[in-house]
Amino acid sequence: MRRITWLFLFFLSLAIKPSAQTHDVAINNVLKSINNFRSEERKRDSILNHPLGSNSEGDFLRRYTFHDSIYSVLNKIDTSSLSFEGQINLELLKYGMEDEISSYKYKSYLNPILSDEGFHTEIASMGSRVLSSKKEFEDYISDLKDIPRYVDENLALMRRGLKLGICQPRVILNGYQNTYEQHIVSDVTKSVFWKPFLKKPFGISDDDWKKITDEGKIAVQQYAIEGFRKIKKFFDEEYLPKTRTTIGVSNFPDGLAYYQDRVKHYTTTDLSYEEIYQLGLSEVARIKKQMLDVLKEVHFKGTLKEFITHLRTDPKFYVTTPEQLLKEASYIAKKIDGLLPQYFGKLPRQPYGVEPVPADLAPTYTGGRYSGAPIHSKRAGEYWVNTYDLKSRPLYVLESLTLHEAVPGHHLQIALTQELDSLPAFRRNLYVNAFGEGWGLYCEYLGTEMGLYKDPYSYFGRLTYDMWRACRLVFDVGLHAKGWTREQAVTYLSENTALSLHEINTEINRYISWPGQALAYKIGELTIRKLRKKAEDALKDKFDIREFHDLILSEGTVTMNILEQMVNRYIANKLK
């Protein structure tokens, strides 16, 4: 999921729950300061009538100044005076502030898009809201009317980014127009923004509903659709003709320093990008040996390259309708649901559904993704499956995809984190990529123990997904620090995995647009597996898999350093 800089502070301020430890007073004071600042920001937006928030360069400067002052306070706190919970809070607060400071230092806020989404796709997601009261509809209409201003602010940032060379490469934006052109419609009722108005809630009178829908039509037509017309004009006439032709982020001002900063942020380690690169080469070699073992099992006589071609072209590995793919994913998800109590002592209350990737995103989107929902919202979490271009959606990776995106991967972890009422609000909504994506990849591995991958081709699909994440360690560094071309990365991934060529191209574009994020998966997974082995070796017959998994998920998403401390404390306590 795309992390929006301001979201960290927003969620941090939703509720401040002081630590039960009185000697954690310094942390509590920082949380109160952040809450007060955010409250003032909300008041400012309310006075300005900016319900979607303010995103001018002056706004980012003001927030940077505050974040930097908070970071200075955090660095002066004596960690020896803190409880273990206080130490976790301190490290995660510093982690969040460091990212906010980095965003301003390297001006990454001037580049608010990826290859498959951006600030404007988040606007479109407003149409998924479930509204039931007159006040909720009034607020929604107010948000719709703010879209043109919000668009103007983001386009101003992007114009500044173009001048400074902080922008996305032209080559990765082929087909990007699908993310905005679908929202420019002549019939208001065909707009995604009209979806909340399709059904009158029971508690709203007919007179009020007529007024709401009349105002809604005006808001969608004159504000939402008009906002997307501005976006189209900007991309067609300014951005696409002028954006850079280089590939790696090393071409940004202070690009290599920025990339190393992203490596640290997304892995939460002190590994250099060169160490990451070498680790990737080692993992690729290890997994390739396992792939060759599958070829022997299925008695395939050709080379690995020929086997991959076979998987990509044999019709038996593909469905012919979107409904078939969604049914396959739903069946796998439900089968896994029934296995969860064997591996987890605590399961989340929030359900999830299986849905297709929205049409405006699908052509340039990943094979699947998790779309979460606030714990008290009126909708469930959603496991998105991409039904666009079905010949690029092989069945042999569907078990791995489901384990990662739905359960016991992202949905289970994120929903469970939101239920941890003992944690400060910022931690219930924080997402540390190394933990979250590492957990997702670990869950793909866990599928083997759960009895999935009985079919050797599905097991090869798991190895393909594992190899995919190992390859990322190599080509992400190659693209952003070693001068690799896009074609080199595409070739490397296509020769080492059985991912479809369509997905390989969309994925490489995503990594080019999001430097460092691709490293989080494998680093996090290797750390979790290493810590599990450490616990198994130390505890022997005292090791309980359900207890271990509950421990890993007990503090929300954390850095790898915190996770290691958690496991060490767990082992010590079990051995007492």
XYZ file of C-alpha atoms in Angstrom:
576
model
C 0.000 0.000 0.000
C 1.116 3.455 -0.770
C 2.200 5.361 2.316
C 1.060 8.993 2.387
C 3.425 11.117 4.478
C 0.738 12.988 6.386
C -1.191 9.846 7.299
C 1.346 8.893 9.959
C 0.714 12.070 11.900
C -3.021 11.945 11.262
C -3.445 8.493 12.762
C -1.061 9.380 15.546
C -3.416 12.130 16.605
C -6.705 10.241 16.453
C -6.412 9.209 20.065
C -3.693 9.557 22.641
C -3.610 6.779 25.171
C -0.901 7.490 27.748
C 1.362 4.669 28.807
C 0.464 2.893 32.010
C 4.099 3.315 33.074
C 4.518 6.578 34.986
C 8.217 6.752 34.088
C 7.191 6.909 30.414
C 5.972 10.464 31.020
C 8.422 11.878 28.436
C 6.817 9.728 25.707
C 3.339 10.752 26.821
C 4.314 14.419 26.638
C 5.513 13.956 23.057
C 2.264 12.237 22.120
C 0.309 15.114 23.611
C 2.395 17.656 21.692
C 1.731 15.828 18.432
C -1.956 15.581 19.224
C -2.140 19.322 19.950
C -0.323 20.145 16.715
C -2.629 17.967 14.658
C -5.657 19.486 16.355
C -4.442 22.932 15.287
C -3.910 21.626 11.755
C -7.485 20.363 11.621
C -8.768 23.717 12.868
C -6.720 25.482 10.213
C -8.133 23.265 7.445
C -11.643 23.783 8.791
C -11.286 27.573 8.751
C -9.893 27.426 5.208
C -12.617 24.964 4.166
C -10.043 22.373 3.127
C -11.665 19.061 4.179
C -9.193 17.065 2.063
C -6.247 18.703 3.801
C -3.667 21.289 2.766
C -0.691 20.327 0.622
C 1.128 23.473 -0.472
C 4.911 23.754 -0.105
C 4.303 26.096 2.823
C 2.247 23.389 4.525
C 5.060 20.879 4.147
C 7.570 23.378 5.551
C 5.388 24.027 8.587
C 5.015 20.304 9.262
C 8.719 19.653 8.714
C 9.600 22.328 11.280
C 7.336 20.643 13.809
C 8.578 17.117 13.055
C 12.192 18.225 13.358
C 11.527 19.793 16.759
C 9.788 16.624 17.978
C 12.677 14.510 16.705
C 15.108 16.605 18.741
C 13.006 16.005 21.854
C 12.857 12.263 21.187
C 16.642 12.057 20.854
C 17.079 13.544 24.325
C 14.921 10.967 26.100
C 16.852 8.634 28.386
C 15.927 5.136 27.190
C 17.099 3.549 30.438
C 14.223 5.284 32.231
C 11.605 3.735 29.947
C 9.607 0.532 30.241
C 9.923 -1.922 27.359
C 6.654 -0.582 25.931
C 8.050 2.913 26.276
C 11.182 1.909 24.388
C 9.054 0.496 21.564
C 7.012 3.696 21.446
C 10.190 5.779 21.345
C 11.777 3.801 18.510
C 8.600 3.843 16.421
C 8.033 7.550 17.014
C 11.584 8.232 15.862
C 11.039 5.953 12.869
C 7.991 7.959 11.837
C 9.613 11.351 12.429
C 12.722 10.327 10.469
C 10.531 9.503 7.500
C 8.702 12.830 7.701
C 12.009 14.697 7.890
C 13.404 12.675 4.976
C 10.368 13.505 2.852
C 11.068 17.204 3.268
C 14.862 16.960 3.050
C 14.800 15.071 -0.250
C 11.590 16.757 -1.497
C 9.851 13.443 -2.194
C 6.504 15.136 -1.506
C 6.954 16.802 -4.913
C 6.455 13.361 -6.489
C 3.016 12.181 -5.239
C 2.476 9.406 -7.786
C 3.661 5.858 -8.465
C 3.506 3.913 -11.698
C 0.106 2.470 -10.802
C -1.504 4.989 -8.452
C -1.157 8.437 -6.947
C -2.894 11.266 -5.135
C -5.709 11.159 -7.708
C -6.450 7.441 -7.301
C -6.881 8.082 -3.590
C -9.478 10.705 -4.504
C -11.312 8.092 -6.567
C -11.390 5.728 -3.593
C -13.782 8.177 -1.916
C -16.507 6.571 -4.017
C -16.206 3.390 -1.958
C -17.484 5.024 1.202
C -20.543 3.490 2.851
C -22.777 6.372 3.997
C -25.982 6.133 6.009
C -26.753 9.485 7.633
C -27.610 12.948 6.353
C -24.443 14.324 8.024
C -22.247 11.727 6.329
C -23.641 12.643 2.917
C -23.181 16.354 3.620
C -19.550 15.724 4.558
C -19.039 13.625 1.437
C -20.450 16.388 -0.786
C -18.154 18.857 0.964
C -15.193 16.601 0.167
C -16.254 16.352 -3.483
C -16.399 20.138 -3.742
C -12.831 20.367 -2.408
C -11.393 18.140 -5.143
C -10.445 20.923 -7.633
C -8.480 22.827 -4.988
C -6.799 19.632 -3.755
C -5.891 18.753 -7.346
C -4.451 22.224 -7.972
C -2.199 21.937 -4.916
C -0.855 18.557 -5.980
C -0.309 19.674 -9.559
C 1.637 22.671 -8.263
C 3.876 20.279 -6.310
C 4.406 18.158 -9.409
C 5.293 21.195 -11.530
C 7.941 22.069 -8.968
C 9.134 18.464 -9.023
C 9.482 18.584 -12.808
C 11.742 21.637 -12.569
C 13.959 19.928 -9.975
C 14.062 16.548 -11.720
C 12.085 14.893 -8.889
C 9.516 13.065 -11.004
C 8.736 9.669 -12.506
C 10.401 8.343 -15.692
C 8.322 8.655 -18.833
C 8.876 5.017 -19.797
C 6.973 3.640 -16.780
C 3.868 5.763 -17.415
C 2.584 4.099 -20.579
C -1.086 3.416 -19.933
C -1.139 5.722 -16.902
C -3.983 7.705 -18.453
C -6.325 4.885 -17.428
C -5.995 6.063 -13.813
C -7.721 9.366 -14.610
C -9.546 9.149 -17.945
C -12.095 6.626 -16.619
C -13.358 9.271 -14.209
C -14.189 11.778 -16.941
C -17.762 10.751 -17.815
C -20.723 12.618 -19.276
C -23.316 10.703 -17.252
C -22.931 11.498 -13.553
C -24.570 8.214 -12.563
C -21.732 6.312 -14.298
C -19.110 7.982 -12.106
C -17.443 6.067 -9.275
C -18.201 9.127 -7.132
C -21.926 8.483 -7.565
C -21.796 5.046 -5.923
C -22.703 6.277 -2.402
C -25.900 7.810 -3.858
C -27.147 4.627 -5.530
C -29.282 3.504 -2.595
C -31.259 5.664 -0.185
C -30.489 4.802 3.436
C -33.493 3.801 5.514
C -33.104 6.643 8.020
C -33.204 9.534 5.510
C -36.548 11.044 4.494
C -37.595 11.304 0.847
C -37.378 15.101 0.915
C -33.899 15.086 2.399
C -32.807 12.384 -0.044
C -33.924 14.453 -3.029
C -31.956 17.428 -1.762
C -28.899 15.248 -1.093
C -28.943 13.633 -4.535
C -29.549 16.962 -6.302
C -26.549 18.467 -4.529
C -24.596 15.274 -5.115
C -25.100 15.457 -8.880
C -23.807 19.009 -8.944
C -20.811 18.088 -6.776
C -19.869 15.082 -8.916
C -20.297 16.899 -12.240
C -18.886 20.323 -11.456
C -16.199 19.396 -8.928
C -15.136 15.725 -9.030
C -15.256 15.186 -12.795
C -13.920 18.683 -13.400
C -11.002 17.902 -11.096
C -10.106 14.901 -13.218
C -10.306 17.011 -16.363
C -7.608 19.191 -14.811
C -5.534 16.089 -14.078
C -5.838 14.846 -17.666
C -4.883 18.229 -19.105
C -1.835 18.413 -16.818
C -0.559 14.939 -17.655
C -1.234 15.224 -21.377
C 0.168 18.713 -21.885
C 2.805 19.119 -19.164
C 3.907 16.058 -17.246
C 4.207 13.309 -19.846
C 6.009 15.515 -22.425
C 8.456 16.933 -19.867
C 9.175 14.239 -17.291
C 12.583 12.616 -17.110
C 13.974 9.908 -19.386
C 16.436 8.520 -16.827
C 15.504 5.504 -14.683
C 17.084 5.243 -11.242
C 16.520 7.545 -8.279
C 20.292 8.119 -8.298
C 19.472 10.725 -10.950
C 17.592 12.815 -8.367
C 19.428 15.607 -6.532
C 21.424 13.762 -3.810
C 19.981 10.620 -5.352
C 22.339 7.999 -3.913
C 22.017 9.459 -0.422
C 18.242 9.415 -0.826
C 18.326 5.788 -1.954
C 20.398 4.695 1.053
C 17.931 6.598 3.232
C 15.093 4.594 1.640
C 17.017 1.344 2.137
C 17.267 2.089 5.850
C 13.619 3.113 6.088
C 12.151 0.127 4.265
C 14.404 -2.538 5.816
C 14.720 -0.863 9.267
C 18.335 -2.063 9.293
C 21.758 -0.488 8.812
C 22.542 -2.670 5.789
C 24.122 -0.845 2.876
C 22.589 -1.227 -0.556
C 25.676 -3.174 -1.628
C 25.147 -5.686 1.214
C 21.504 -5.981 0.144
C 22.616 -6.650 -3.446
C 24.974 -9.460 -2.405
C 22.335 -11.030 -0.168
C 19.974 -11.002 -3.130
C 22.441 -12.850 -5.341
C 22.847 -15.499 -2.637
C 19.084 -15.958 -2.225
C 18.556 -16.211 -5.992
C 21.107 -19.024 -6.194
C 19.528 -20.872 -3.240
C 15.976 -20.712 -4.568
C 17.008 -21.685 -8.093
C 18.227 -25.049 -6.760
C 14.772 -25.662 -5.249
C 13.137 -24.775 -8.560
C 15.256 -27.326 -10.403
C 14.114 -29.981 -7.921
C 10.503 -29.357 -9.009
C 11.470 -29.927 -12.647
C 12.746 -33.365 -11.637
C 9.562 -34.092 -9.683
C 7.296 -33.424 -12.674
C 9.742 -35.194 -15.045
C 10.262 -32.123 -17.219
C 13.119 -32.791 -19.609
C 13.937 -29.239 -20.681
C 15.729 -26.305 -19.069
C 14.400 -23.992 -16.384
C 13.809 -21.359 -19.055
C 11.788 -23.828 -21.123
C 9.772 -24.879 -18.066
C 8.917 -21.248 -17.328
C 7.803 -20.786 -20.945
C 5.622 -23.885 -20.575
C 3.973 -22.441 -17.462
C 3.330 -19.108 -19.156
C 1.750 -20.629 -22.254
C -0.145 -23.780 -21.223
C -3.893 -22.934 -21.071
C -4.470 -25.342 -18.176
C -2.864 -22.845 -15.803
C -5.313 -20.056 -16.643
C -9.030 -19.322 -16.351
C -11.128 -17.704 -19.057
C -13.494 -15.477 -17.035
C -13.032 -13.033 -14.150
C -15.666 -14.916 -12.159
C -13.621 -18.119 -12.325
C -10.538 -16.390 -10.972
C -12.467 -14.757 -8.129
C -14.080 -18.090 -7.243
C -10.697 -19.837 -7.177
C -9.270 -17.121 -4.916
C -12.340 -17.244 -2.666
C -12.129 -21.016 -2.300
C -8.450 -20.871 -1.372
C -9.106 -18.079 1.119
C -11.928 -20.012 2.770
C -9.816 -23.163 2.954
C -7.067 -21.220 4.723
C -9.618 -19.674 7.122
C -10.394 -23.140 8.407
C -6.728 -23.858 9.136
C -5.947 -20.679 11.064
C -6.814 -21.921 14.601
C -4.032 -24.509 14.308
C -1.445 -21.744 13.890
C -2.857 -18.742 15.772
C -4.272 -18.374 19.243
C -5.805 -14.985 18.510
C -7.759 -14.143 15.366
C -9.256 -10.771 14.321
C -12.965 -9.955 14.533
C -13.042 -7.997 11.265
C -14.034 -10.101 8.213
C -12.739 -9.655 4.673
C -14.121 -10.175 1.192
C -12.659 -11.038 -2.218
C -13.070 -8.338 -4.866
C -11.629 -7.520 -8.300
C -9.062 -4.724 -8.547
C -10.973 -1.527 -9.516
C -11.137 -1.044 -13.282
C -9.314 2.302 -13.224
C -6.298 0.670 -11.560
C -6.265 -2.842 -13.008
C -4.268 -2.448 -16.273
C -1.116 -1.184 -14.526
C -1.716 -2.816 -11.126
C -0.210 -5.793 -9.364
C -1.773 -9.279 -9.472
C -3.485 -8.661 -6.161
C -3.428 -6.478 -3.097
C -5.048 -5.977 0.282
C -7.294 -2.969 0.837
C -7.899 -2.531 4.533
C -10.759 -0.865 6.357
C -10.801 1.007 9.681
C -11.838 -1.326 12.465
C -15.089 0.549 13.177
C -16.017 1.227 9.556
C -19.101 -0.111 7.771
C -17.145 -2.250 5.345
C -14.863 -5.244 5.640
C -11.272 -5.540 4.555
C -10.884 -6.504 0.895
C -8.560 -8.950 -0.804
C -8.256 -7.576 -4.334
C -7.582 -9.989 -7.209
C -6.639 -8.548 -10.581
C -8.954 -9.908 -13.282
C -7.544 -7.726 -16.068
C -5.741 -9.637 -18.870
C -6.540 -13.132 -17.559
C -3.810 -14.762 -19.600
C -1.346 -13.010 -17.276
C -2.968 -14.313 -14.055
C -1.715 -17.899 -13.568
C -3.450 -20.188 -11.105
C -0.177 -21.647 -9.850
C 0.600 -18.449 -7.875
C -2.890 -17.983 -6.439
C -2.277 -19.860 -3.175
C 0.805 -17.738 -2.468
C -1.017 -14.546 -3.375
C -3.917 -15.387 -1.059
C -1.683 -16.329 1.863
C 0.151 -13.016 1.495
C -2.668 -10.562 0.823
C -5.555 -12.088 2.782
C -4.869 -14.616 5.554
C -2.760 -15.195 7.452
C -0.984 -12.299 5.746
C -2.085 -8.687 5.474
C -5.720 -8.921 6.518
C -5.080 -10.990 9.626
C -2.096 -8.881 10.689
C -3.579 -5.444 9.967
C -7.032 -6.212 11.387
C -5.497 -7.723 14.517
C -3.234 -4.699 14.993
C -6.245 -2.375 14.938
C -7.736 -4.356 17.836
C -4.717 -3.827 20.117
C -6.424 -1.310 22.385
C -3.511 -1.308 24.818
C -1.313 0.402 22.220
C -1.215 4.141 21.469
C -3.373 4.983 18.438
C -0.400 5.728 16.209
C 0.843 2.164 16.588
C -2.539 0.643 15.811
C -2.425 2.403 12.444
C 1.308 2.401 11.715
C 2.637 0.253 8.868
C 6.315 -0.704 8.909
C 6.983 -2.269 5.516
C 9.757 -4.631 6.649
C 7.368 -6.105 9.203
C 4.126 -6.080 7.204
C 5.573 -7.284 3.915
C 8.023 -9.596 5.664
C 5.075 -11.137 7.500
C 3.209 -11.556 4.214
C 6.140 -13.391 2.636
C 6.624 -15.499 5.766
C 2.954 -16.505 5.462
C 3.611 -17.735 1.918
C 6.301 -19.986 3.409
C 3.923 -21.005 6.233
C 1.516 -22.299 3.599
C 3.836 -25.272 3.158
C 3.365 -26.274 6.803
C -0.380 -25.654 6.556
C -0.719 -28.305 3.853
C -1.100 -26.070 0.823
C 0.958 -26.379 -2.376
C 0.079 -30.059 -2.766
C 0.299 -29.606 -6.515
C 3.970 -29.331 -7.624
C 3.084 -26.516 -10.016
C 1.541 -24.553 -7.161
C 4.677 -25.230 -5.123
C 6.713 -23.895 -8.031
C 4.418 -20.867 -7.853
C 5.485 -20.391 -4.230
C 9.118 -20.625 -5.258
C 8.407 -18.129 -8.043
C 7.040 -15.677 -5.486
C 10.025 -16.301 -3.198
C 12.423 -15.835 -6.114
C 10.556 -12.693 -7.130
C 11.327 -11.127 -3.728
C 14.950 -12.315 -3.856
C 15.376 -10.810 -7.324
C 14.087 -7.510 -5.982
C 17.136 -7.257 -3.720
C 19.268 -7.438 -6.834
C 17.491 -5.307 -9.394
C 16.157 -2.648 -7.008
C 19.760 -1.832 -6.130
C 20.719 -2.302 -9.775
C 18.100 0.171 -10.984
C 18.593 2.837 -8.331
C 22.317 2.624 -7.517
C 24.135 0.705 -10.257
C 22.781 2.227 -13.451
C 20.707 -0.739 -14.626
C 18.324 -0.147 -17.497
C 14.668 -1.060 -17.259
C 15.285 -3.798 -19.851
C 18.003 -5.375 -17.662
C 15.586 -5.619 -14.746
C 12.792 -7.062 -16.912
C 15.158 -9.693 -18.331
C 16.487 -10.629 -14.889
C 13.023 -11.149 -13.440
C 11.625 -12.949 -16.501
C 14.525 -15.432 -16.611
C 14.358 -16.278 -12.911
C 10.595 -16.484 -12.227
C 7.416 -17.806 -13.813
C 5.579 -14.528 -13.314
C 3.659 -13.505 -16.419
C 5.415 -11.056 -18.722
C 2.608 -8.532 -18.196
C 3.051 -8.674 -14.434
C 6.830 -8.476 -14.737
C 6.524 -5.249 -16.700
C 4.021 -3.657 -14.306
C 6.093 -4.747 -11.303
C 9.365 -3.372 -12.671
C 7.596 -0.073 -13.286
C 6.416 -0.079 -9.676
C 9.935 -0.648 -8.322
C 11.331 2.118 -10.476
C 8.683 4.490 -9.136
C 9.058 3.439 -5.462
C 12.769 3.116 -4.615
C 13.655 0.812 -1.735
C 10.179 -0.498 -0.904
C 10.806 -3.750 -2.790
C 13.596 -4.605 -0.329
C 11.274 -4.837 2.671
C 9.720 -8.221 1.836
C 12.748 -10.488 1.805
C 14.587 -8.698 4.624
C 11.526 -8.949 6.863
C 10.815 -12.579 5.991
C 14.395 -13.700 6.580
C 14.375 -11.944 9.957
C 11.128 -13.613 11.076
C 12.325 -17.051 9.975
C 15.678 -16.526 11.687
C 13.972 -15.542 14.934
C 11.588 -18.494 14.724
C 14.526 -20.879 14.346
C 16.241 -19.229 17.290
C 13.129 -19.790 19.419
C 12.730 -23.394 18.234
C 16.376 -24.204 18.966
C 16.264 -22.602 22.412
C 12.867 -23.873 23.556
C 12.817 -27.285 21.901
C 9.664 -29.100 23.092
C 8.469 -25.909 24.817
C 8.111 -24.178 21.454
C 4.471 -23.518 20.534
C 3.782 -22.275 17.002
C 0.507 -20.583 17.963
C 2.178 -18.807 20.864
C 5.072 -17.710 18.655
C 2.802 -16.234 15.976
C 0.712 -14.452 18.610
C 3.922 -12.974 20.006
C 5.084 -11.711 16.585
C 1.752 -9.930 16.063
C 1.317 -8.719 19.647
C 2.904 -5.262 19.283
C 1.581 -4.228 15.879
C 4.102 -3.519 13.118
C 7.567 -2.922 14.514
C 11.143 -2.545 13.327
C 13.402 -5.579 12.992
C 15.371 -4.420 16.035
C 12.254 -4.340 18.192
C 11.104 -7.705 16.855
C 14.395 -9.316 17.830
C 14.129 -7.882 21.345
C 10.582 -9.221 21.642
C 11.664 -12.753 20.716
C 14.709 -12.638 23.001
C 12.521 -11.603 25.951
C 10.007 -14.312 25.076
C 12.687 -17.009 25.040
C 14.171 -15.818 28.321
C 10.785 -15.818 30.033
C 9.905 -19.305 28.736
C 13.196 -20.719 30.026
C 12.792 -19.344 33.543
